[in-house]
Coordinates of N, CA and C in Angstrom, one line a residue:
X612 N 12.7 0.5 -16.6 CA 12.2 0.6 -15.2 C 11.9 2.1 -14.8
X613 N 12.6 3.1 -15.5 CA 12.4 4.5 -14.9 C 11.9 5.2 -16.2
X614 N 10.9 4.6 -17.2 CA 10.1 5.2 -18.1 C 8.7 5.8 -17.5
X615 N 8.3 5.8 -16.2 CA 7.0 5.4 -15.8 C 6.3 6.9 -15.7
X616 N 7.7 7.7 -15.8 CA 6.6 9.4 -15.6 C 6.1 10.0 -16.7
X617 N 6.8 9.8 -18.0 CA 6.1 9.6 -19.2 C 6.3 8.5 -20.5
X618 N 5.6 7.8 -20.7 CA 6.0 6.1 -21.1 C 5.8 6.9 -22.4
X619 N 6.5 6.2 -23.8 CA 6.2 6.3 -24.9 C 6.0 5.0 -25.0
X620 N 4.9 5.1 -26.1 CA 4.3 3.2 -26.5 C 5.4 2.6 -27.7
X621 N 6.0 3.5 -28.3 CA 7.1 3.0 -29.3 C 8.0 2.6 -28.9
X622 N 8.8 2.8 -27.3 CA 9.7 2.6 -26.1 C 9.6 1.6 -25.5
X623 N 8.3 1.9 -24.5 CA 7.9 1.2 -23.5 C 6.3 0.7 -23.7
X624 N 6.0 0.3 -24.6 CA 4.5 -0.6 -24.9 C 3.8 -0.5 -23.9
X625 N 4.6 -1.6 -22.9 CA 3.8 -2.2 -21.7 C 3.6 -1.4 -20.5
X626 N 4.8 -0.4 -20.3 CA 4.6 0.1 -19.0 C 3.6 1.2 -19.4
X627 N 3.4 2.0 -21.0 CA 2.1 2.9 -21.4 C 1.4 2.3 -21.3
X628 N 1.2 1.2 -21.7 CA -0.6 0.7 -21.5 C -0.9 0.1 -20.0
X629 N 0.0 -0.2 -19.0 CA -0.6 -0.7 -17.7 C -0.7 0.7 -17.0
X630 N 0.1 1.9 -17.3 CA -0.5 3.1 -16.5 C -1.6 4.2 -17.1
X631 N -1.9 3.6 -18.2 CA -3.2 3.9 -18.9 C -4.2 3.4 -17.9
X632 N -4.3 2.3 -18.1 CA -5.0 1.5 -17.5 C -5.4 1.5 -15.7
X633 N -4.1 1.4 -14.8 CA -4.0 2.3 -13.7 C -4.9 3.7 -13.2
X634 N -4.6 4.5 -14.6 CA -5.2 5.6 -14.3 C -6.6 5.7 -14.6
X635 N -6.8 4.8 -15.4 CA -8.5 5.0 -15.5 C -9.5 4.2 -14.3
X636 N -8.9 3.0 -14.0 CA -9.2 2.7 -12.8 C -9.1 3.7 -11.6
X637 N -8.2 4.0 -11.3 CA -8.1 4.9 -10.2 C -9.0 6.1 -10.2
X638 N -9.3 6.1 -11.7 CA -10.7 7.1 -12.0 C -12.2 6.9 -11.3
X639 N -11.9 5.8 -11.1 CA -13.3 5.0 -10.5 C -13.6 4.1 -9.3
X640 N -12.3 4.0 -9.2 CA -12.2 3.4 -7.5 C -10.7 3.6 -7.1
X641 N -10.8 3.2 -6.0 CA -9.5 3.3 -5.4 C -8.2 2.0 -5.3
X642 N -7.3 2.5 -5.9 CA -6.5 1.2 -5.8 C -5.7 1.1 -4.6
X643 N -6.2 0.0 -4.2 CA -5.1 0.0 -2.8 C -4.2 -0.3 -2.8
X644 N -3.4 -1.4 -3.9 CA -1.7 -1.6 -3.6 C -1.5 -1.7 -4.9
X645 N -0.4 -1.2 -5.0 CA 0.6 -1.8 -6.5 C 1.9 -1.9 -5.9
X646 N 2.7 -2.8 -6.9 CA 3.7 -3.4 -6.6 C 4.3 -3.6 -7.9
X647 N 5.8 -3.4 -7.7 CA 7.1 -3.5 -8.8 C 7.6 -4.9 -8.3
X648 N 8.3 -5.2 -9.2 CA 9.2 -6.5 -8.5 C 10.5 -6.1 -8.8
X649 N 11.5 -6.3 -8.3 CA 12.8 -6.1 -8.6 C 13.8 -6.9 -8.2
X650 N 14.9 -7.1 -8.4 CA 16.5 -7.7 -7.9 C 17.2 -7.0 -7.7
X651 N 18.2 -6.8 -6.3 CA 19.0 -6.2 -5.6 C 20.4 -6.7 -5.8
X652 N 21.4 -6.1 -6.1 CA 22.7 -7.4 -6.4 C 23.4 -7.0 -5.3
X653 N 23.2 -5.8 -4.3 CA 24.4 -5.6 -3.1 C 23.7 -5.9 -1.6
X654 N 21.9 -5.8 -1.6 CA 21.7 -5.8 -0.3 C 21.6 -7.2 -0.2
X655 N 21.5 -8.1 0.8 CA 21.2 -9.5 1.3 C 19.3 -9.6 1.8
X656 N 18.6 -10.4 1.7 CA 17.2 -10.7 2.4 C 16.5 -10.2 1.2
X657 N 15.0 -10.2 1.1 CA 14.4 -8.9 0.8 C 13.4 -8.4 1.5
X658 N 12.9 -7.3 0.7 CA 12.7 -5.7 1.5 C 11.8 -5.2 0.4
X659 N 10.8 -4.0 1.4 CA 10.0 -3.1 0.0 C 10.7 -1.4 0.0
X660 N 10.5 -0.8 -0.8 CA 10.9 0.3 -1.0 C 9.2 1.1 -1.4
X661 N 9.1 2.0 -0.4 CA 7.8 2.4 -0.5 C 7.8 4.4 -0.2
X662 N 6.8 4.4 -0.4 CA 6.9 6.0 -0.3 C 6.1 6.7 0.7
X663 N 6.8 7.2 0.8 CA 6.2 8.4 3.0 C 4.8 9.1 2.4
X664 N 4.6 9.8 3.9 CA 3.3 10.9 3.0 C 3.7 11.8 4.1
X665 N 3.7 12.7 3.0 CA 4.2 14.1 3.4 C 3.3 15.0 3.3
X666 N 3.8 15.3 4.7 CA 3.1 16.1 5.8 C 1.9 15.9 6.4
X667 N 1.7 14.7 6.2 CA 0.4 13.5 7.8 C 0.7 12.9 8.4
X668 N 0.9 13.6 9.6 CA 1.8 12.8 10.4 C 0.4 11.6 11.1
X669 N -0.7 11.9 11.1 CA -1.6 10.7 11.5 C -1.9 9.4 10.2
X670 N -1.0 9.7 9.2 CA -0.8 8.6 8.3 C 0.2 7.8 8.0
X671 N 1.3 8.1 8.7 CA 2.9 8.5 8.6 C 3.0 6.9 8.7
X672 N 2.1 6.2 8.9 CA 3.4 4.5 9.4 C 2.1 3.7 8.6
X673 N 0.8 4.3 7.8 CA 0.0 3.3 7.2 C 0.7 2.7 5.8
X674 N 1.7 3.4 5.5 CA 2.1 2.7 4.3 C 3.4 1.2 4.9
X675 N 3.5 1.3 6.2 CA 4.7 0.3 6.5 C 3.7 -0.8 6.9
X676 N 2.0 -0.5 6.7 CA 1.5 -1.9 7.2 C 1.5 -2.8 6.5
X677 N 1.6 -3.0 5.1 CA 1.7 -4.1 4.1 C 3.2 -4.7 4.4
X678 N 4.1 -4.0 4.5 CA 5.7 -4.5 4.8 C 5.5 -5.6 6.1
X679 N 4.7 -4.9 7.1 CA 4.8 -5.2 8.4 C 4.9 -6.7 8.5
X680 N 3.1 -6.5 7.7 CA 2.6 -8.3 7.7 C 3.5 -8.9 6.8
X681 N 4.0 -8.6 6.0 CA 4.8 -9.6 4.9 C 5.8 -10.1 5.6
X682 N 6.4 -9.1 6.7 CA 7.3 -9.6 7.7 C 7.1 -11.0 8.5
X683 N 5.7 -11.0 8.8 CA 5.0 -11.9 10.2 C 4.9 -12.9 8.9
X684 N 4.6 -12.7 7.9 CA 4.2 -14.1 7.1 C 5.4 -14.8 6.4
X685 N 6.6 -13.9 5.7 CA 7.7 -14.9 5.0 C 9.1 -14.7 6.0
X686 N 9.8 -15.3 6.3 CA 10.9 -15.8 6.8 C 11.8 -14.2 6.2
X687 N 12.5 -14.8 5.4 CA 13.9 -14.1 4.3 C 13.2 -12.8 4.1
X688 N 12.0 -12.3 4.3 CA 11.5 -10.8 4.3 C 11.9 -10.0 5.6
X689 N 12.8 -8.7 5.7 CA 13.5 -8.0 6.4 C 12.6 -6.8 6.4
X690 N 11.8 -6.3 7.6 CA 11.4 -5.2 7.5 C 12.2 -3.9 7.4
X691 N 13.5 -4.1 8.7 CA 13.9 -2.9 8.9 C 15.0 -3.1 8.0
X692 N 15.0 -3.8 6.6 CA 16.1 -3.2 5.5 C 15.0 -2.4 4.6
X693 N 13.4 -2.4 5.3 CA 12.7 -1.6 3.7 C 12.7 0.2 4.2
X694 N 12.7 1.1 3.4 CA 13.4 2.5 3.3 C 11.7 2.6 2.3
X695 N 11.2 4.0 3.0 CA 10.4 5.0 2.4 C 10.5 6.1 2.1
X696 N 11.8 6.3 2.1 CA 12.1 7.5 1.2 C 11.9 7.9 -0.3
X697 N 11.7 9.3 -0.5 CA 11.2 9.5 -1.6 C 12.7 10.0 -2.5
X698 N 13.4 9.6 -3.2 CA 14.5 10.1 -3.8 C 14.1 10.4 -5.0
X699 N 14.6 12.3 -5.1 CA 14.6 12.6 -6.5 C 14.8 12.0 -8.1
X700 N 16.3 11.2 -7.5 CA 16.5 10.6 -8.9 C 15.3 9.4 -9.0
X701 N 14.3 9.1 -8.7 CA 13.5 7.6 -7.9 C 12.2 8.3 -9.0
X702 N 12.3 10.0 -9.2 CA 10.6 10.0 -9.2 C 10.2 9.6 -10.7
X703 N 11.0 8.9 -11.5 CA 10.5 8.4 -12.8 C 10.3 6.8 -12.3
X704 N 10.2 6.3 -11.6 CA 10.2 4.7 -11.3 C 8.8 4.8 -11.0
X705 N 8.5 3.2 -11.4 CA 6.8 3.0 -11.0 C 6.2 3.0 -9.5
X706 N 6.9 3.2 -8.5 CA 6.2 3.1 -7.3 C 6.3 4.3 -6.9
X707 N 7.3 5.5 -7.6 CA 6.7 7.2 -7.3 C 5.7 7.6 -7.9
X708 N 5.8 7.0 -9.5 CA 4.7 7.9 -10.8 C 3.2 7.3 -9.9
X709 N 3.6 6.1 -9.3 CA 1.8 5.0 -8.2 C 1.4 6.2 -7.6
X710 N 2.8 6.9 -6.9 CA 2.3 7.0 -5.3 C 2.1 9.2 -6.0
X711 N 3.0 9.9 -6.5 CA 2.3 11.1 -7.1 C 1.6 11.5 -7.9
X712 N 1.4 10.7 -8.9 CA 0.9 10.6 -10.0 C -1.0 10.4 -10.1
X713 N -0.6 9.2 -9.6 CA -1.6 8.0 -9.4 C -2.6 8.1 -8.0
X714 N -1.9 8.7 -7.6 CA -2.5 8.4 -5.9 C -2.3 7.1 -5.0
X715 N -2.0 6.1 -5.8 CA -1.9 5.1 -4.8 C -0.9 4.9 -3.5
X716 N -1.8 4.7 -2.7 CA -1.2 5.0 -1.3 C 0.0 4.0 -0.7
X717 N -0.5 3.0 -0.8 CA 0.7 1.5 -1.2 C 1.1 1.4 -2.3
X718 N 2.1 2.0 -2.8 CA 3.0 2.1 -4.0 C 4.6 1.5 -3.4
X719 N 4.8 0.3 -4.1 CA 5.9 -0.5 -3.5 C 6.9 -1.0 -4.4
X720 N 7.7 -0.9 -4.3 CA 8.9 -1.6 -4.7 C 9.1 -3.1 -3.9
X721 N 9.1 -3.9 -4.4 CA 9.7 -5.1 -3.8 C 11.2 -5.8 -4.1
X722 N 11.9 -5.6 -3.5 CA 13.2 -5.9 -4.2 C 13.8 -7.5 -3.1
X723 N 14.2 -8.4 -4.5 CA 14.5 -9.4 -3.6 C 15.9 -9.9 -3.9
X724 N 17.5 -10.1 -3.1 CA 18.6 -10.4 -3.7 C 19.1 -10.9 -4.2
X725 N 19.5 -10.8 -5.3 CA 20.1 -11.5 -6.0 C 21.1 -12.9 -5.6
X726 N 21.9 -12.0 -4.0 CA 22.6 -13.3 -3.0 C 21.5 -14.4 -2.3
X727 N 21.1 -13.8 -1.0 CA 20.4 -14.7 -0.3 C 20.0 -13.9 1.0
X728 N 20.0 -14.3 1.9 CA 19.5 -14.2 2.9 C 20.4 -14.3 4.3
X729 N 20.3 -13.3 5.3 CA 21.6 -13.8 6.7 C 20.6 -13.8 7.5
X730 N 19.1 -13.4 7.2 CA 18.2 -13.5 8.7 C 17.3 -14.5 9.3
X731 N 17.9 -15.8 8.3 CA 17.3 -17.2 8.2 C 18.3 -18.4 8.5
X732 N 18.5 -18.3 9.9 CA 19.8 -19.4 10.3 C 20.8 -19.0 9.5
X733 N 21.6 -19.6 9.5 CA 23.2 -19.7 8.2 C 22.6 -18.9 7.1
X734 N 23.4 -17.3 6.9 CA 23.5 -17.4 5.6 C 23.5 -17.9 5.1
X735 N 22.5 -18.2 3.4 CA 22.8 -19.0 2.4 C 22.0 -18.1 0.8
X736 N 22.0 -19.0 0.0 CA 21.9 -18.5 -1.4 C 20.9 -18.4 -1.9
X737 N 19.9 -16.9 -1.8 CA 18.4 -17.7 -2.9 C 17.9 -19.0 -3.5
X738 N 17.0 -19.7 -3.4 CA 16.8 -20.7 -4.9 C 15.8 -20.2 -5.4
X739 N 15.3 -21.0 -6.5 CA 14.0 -20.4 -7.2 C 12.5 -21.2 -5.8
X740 N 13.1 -21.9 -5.4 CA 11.8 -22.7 -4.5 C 12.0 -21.5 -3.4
X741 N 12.7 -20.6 -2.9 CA 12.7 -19.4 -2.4 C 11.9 -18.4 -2.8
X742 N 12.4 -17.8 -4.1 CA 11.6 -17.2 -4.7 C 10.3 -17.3 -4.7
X743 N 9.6 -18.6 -5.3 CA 8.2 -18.6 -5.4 C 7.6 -18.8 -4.2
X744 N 8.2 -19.0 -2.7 CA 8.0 -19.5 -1.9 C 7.5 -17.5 -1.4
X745 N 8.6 -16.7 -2.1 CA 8.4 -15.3 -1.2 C 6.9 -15.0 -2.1
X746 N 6.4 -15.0 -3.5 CA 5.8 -14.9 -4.3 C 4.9 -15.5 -3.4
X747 N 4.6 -16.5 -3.6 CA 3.1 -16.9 -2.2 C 3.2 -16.3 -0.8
X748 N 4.1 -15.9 0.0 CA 3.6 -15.2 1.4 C 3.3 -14.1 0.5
X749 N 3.5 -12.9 -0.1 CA 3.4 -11.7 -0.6 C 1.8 -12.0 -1.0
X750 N 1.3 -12.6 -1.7 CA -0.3 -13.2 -1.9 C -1.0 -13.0 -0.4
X751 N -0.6 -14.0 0.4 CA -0.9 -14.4 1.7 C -1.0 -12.8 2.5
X752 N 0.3 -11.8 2.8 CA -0.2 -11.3 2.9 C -0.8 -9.6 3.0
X753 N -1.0 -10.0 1.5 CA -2.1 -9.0 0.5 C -3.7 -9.7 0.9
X754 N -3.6 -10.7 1.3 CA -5.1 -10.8 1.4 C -5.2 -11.2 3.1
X755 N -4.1 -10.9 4.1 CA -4.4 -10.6 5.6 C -4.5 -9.0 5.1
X756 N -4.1 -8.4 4.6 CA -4.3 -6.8 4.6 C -5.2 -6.4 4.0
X757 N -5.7 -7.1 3.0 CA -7.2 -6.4 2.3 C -8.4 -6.8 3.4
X758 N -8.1 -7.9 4.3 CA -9.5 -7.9 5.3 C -8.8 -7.9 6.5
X759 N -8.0 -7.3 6.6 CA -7.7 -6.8 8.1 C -9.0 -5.7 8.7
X760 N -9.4 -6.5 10.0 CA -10.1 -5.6 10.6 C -9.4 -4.6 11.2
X761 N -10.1 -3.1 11.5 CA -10.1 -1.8 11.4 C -9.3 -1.7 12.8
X762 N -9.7 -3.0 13.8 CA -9.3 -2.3 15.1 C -8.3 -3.4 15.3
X763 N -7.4 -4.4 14.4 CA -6.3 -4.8 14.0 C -5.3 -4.2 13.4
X764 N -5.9 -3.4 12.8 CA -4.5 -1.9 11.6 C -4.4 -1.4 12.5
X765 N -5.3 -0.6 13.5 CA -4.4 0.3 14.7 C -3.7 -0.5 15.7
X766 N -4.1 -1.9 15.9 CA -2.8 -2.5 16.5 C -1.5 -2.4 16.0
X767 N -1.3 -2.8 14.7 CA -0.5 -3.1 14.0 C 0.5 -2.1 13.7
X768 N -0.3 -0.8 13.6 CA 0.1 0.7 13.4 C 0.8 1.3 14.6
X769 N 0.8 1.1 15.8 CA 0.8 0.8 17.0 C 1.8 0.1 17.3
X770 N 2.1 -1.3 17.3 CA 3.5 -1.8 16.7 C 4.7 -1.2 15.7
X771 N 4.2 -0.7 15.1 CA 5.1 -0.1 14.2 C 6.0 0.9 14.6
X772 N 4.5 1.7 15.2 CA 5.3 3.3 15.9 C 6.2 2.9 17.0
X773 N 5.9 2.0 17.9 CA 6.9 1.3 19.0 C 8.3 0.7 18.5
X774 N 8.3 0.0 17.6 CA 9.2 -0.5 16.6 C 10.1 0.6 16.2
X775 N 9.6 1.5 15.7 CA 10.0 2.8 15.1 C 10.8 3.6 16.3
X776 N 10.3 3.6 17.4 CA 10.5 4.5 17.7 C 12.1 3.5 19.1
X777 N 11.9 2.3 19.0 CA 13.1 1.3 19.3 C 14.0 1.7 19.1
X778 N 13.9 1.9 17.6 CA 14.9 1.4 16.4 C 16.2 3.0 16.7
X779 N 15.1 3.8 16.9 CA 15.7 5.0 17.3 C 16.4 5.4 18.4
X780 N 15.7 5.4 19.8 CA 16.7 5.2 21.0 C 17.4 4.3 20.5
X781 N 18.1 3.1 20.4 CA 18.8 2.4 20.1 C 20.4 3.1 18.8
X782 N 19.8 4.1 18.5 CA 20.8 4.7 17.3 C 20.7 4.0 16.0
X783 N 19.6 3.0 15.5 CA 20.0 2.5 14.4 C 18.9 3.4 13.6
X784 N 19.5 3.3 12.4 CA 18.6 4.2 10.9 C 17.2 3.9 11.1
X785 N 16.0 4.8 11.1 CA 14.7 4.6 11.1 C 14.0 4.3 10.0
X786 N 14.8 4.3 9.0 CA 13.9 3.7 7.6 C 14.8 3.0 6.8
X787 N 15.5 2.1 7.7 CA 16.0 1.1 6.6 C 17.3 1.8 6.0
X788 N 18.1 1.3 5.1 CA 19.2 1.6 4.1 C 19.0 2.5 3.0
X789 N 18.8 4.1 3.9 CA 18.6 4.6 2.3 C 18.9 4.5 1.1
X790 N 20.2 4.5 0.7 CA 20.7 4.0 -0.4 C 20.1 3.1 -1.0
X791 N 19.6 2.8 -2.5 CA 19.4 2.0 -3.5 C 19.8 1.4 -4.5
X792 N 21.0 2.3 -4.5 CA 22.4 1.7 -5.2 C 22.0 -0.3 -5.0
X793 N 22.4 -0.4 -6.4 CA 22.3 -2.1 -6.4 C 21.0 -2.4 -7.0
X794 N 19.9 -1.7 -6.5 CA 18.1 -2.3 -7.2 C 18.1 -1.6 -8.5
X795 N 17.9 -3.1 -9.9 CA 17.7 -2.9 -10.7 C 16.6 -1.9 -11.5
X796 N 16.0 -1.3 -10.0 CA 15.5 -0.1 -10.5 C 16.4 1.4 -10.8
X797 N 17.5 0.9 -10.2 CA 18.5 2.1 -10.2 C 18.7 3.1 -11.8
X798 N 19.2 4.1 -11.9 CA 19.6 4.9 -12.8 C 21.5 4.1 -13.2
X799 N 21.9 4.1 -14.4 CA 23.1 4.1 -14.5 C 23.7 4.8 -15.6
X800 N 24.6 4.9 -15.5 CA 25.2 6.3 -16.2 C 25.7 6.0 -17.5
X801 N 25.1 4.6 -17.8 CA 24.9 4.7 -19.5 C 23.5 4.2 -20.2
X802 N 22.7 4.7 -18.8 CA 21.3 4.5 -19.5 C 21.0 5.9 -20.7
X803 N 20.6 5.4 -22.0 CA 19.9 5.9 -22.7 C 18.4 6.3 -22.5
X804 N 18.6 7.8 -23.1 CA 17.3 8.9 -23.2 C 16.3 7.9 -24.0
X805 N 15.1 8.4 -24.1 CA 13.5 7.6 -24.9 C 14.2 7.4 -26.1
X806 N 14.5 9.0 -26.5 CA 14.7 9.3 -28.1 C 15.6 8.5 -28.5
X807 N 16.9 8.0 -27.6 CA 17.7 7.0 -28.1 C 17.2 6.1 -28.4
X808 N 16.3 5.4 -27.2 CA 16.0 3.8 -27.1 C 14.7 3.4 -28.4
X809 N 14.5 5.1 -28.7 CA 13.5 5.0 -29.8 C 14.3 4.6 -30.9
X810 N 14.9 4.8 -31.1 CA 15.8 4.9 -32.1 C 16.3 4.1 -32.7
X811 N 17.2 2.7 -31.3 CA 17.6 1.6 -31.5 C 16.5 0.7 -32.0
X812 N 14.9 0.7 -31.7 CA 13.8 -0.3 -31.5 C 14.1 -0.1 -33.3
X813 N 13.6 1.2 -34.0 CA 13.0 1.1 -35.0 C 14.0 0.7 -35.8
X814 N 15.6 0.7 -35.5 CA 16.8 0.5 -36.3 C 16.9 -1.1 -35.9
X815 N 16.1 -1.9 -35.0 CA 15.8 -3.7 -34.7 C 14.9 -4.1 -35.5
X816 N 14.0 -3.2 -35.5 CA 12.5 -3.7 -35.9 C 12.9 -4.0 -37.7
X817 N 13.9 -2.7 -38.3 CA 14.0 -2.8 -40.0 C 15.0 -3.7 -40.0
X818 N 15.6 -4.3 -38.9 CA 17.1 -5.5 -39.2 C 15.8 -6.7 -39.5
X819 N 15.4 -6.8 -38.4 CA 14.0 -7.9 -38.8 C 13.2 -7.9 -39.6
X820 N 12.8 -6.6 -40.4 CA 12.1 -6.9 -41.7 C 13.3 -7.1 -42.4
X821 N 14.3 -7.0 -42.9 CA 15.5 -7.4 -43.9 C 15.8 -8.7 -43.7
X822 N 15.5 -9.0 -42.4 CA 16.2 -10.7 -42.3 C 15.1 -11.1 -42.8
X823 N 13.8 -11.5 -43.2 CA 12.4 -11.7 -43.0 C 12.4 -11.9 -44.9
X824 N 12.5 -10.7 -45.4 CA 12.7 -10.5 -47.1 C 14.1 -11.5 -47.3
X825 N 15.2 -11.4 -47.2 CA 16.4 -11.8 -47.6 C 15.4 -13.4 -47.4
X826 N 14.9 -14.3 -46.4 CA 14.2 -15.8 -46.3 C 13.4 -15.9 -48.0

């Protein structure tokens, strides 16, 4: 998950060829959203993890408009648990390498928990009909946001800053739970370097040719 600033294809195959690919697109048009999926094992609901832009302040709340709607469209989606901060240890994950790398402006983490949900009547426990249930609003709305009219985003944007700026008189955090501690995108302190992980693949790959000869 945090191969994404420089992927080796003997490592990571798939995440080098989808940001290959990324970048040559982005060569030629503009991509408007990408999206990680992830699982959370400490926070409750889910939430996106997205990235600020620094130093526009007349841009500063366009990246919370995809969050916003996803809010209005699924239930168990929590806006003010999603956090746009940019964390150092964060900038090898795929929704920093999107959003510096790449340019893309909606670069998102989606993280959904592992537990369940407290902002849907009675706490209770994920299921998979949850799951795909969040999987289709997130569709739903990705495509109220790709034809949102022009003088509906400044509503929306407009909401936000109000919201934002609520959240604050009130004393509560303005971007959500910074911490990420818990999202399987996290770092842990016995992740292995490339050169390791290179290492183990090709010492897998020759157990599998040996089991393959010994048949």
């Amino acid at each position: 998950n945090r191969l994404w600033d420089s992927p080796r294809r003997s490592v990571a195959p798939t995440i080098a060829a989808l940001k290959s690919l990324m970048a040559e697109v982005s060569g030629v048009t503009e991509l408007s959203l990408f999206c990680d999926f992830h699982g959370h094992s400490r926070k409750e609901n889910a939430f996106i993890y997205g990235c600020h832009c620094d130093g526009d302040p007349e841009r500063a709340h366009l990246p919370r408009v995809f969050p916003h709607l996803l809010a209005a469209q699924c239930a168990p989606f929590s806006y003010d648990d999603c956090s746009f901060k940019m964390q150092e240890s964060k900038r090898s994950s795929a929704r920093m390498v999107g959003r510096q790398q790449l340019g893309i402006f909606n670069s998102f983490t989606l993280e959904a928990s592992f537990a369940g949900t407290t902002i849907v009547g009675a706490p209770y426990h994920f299921t998979q009909t949850d799951f795909r249930r969040l999987g289709a609003d997130f569709v739903a709305a990705l495509h109220a946001y790709t034809f949102l009219p022009p003088i509906e985003q400044a509503g929306t944007i407009a909401a936000i800053a109000e919201h934002e700026r609520l959240r604050a008189e009130s004393g509560r955090a303005g971007d959500g739970d910074s911490s990420e501690d818990g999202s399987d995108e996290d770092p842990a302190d016995g992740d292995l370097e490339a050169a390791e992980l290179e290492a183990i693949w090709r010492g897998l790959a020759a157990a599998r040719v040996a089991r393959r000869r010994r048949r």
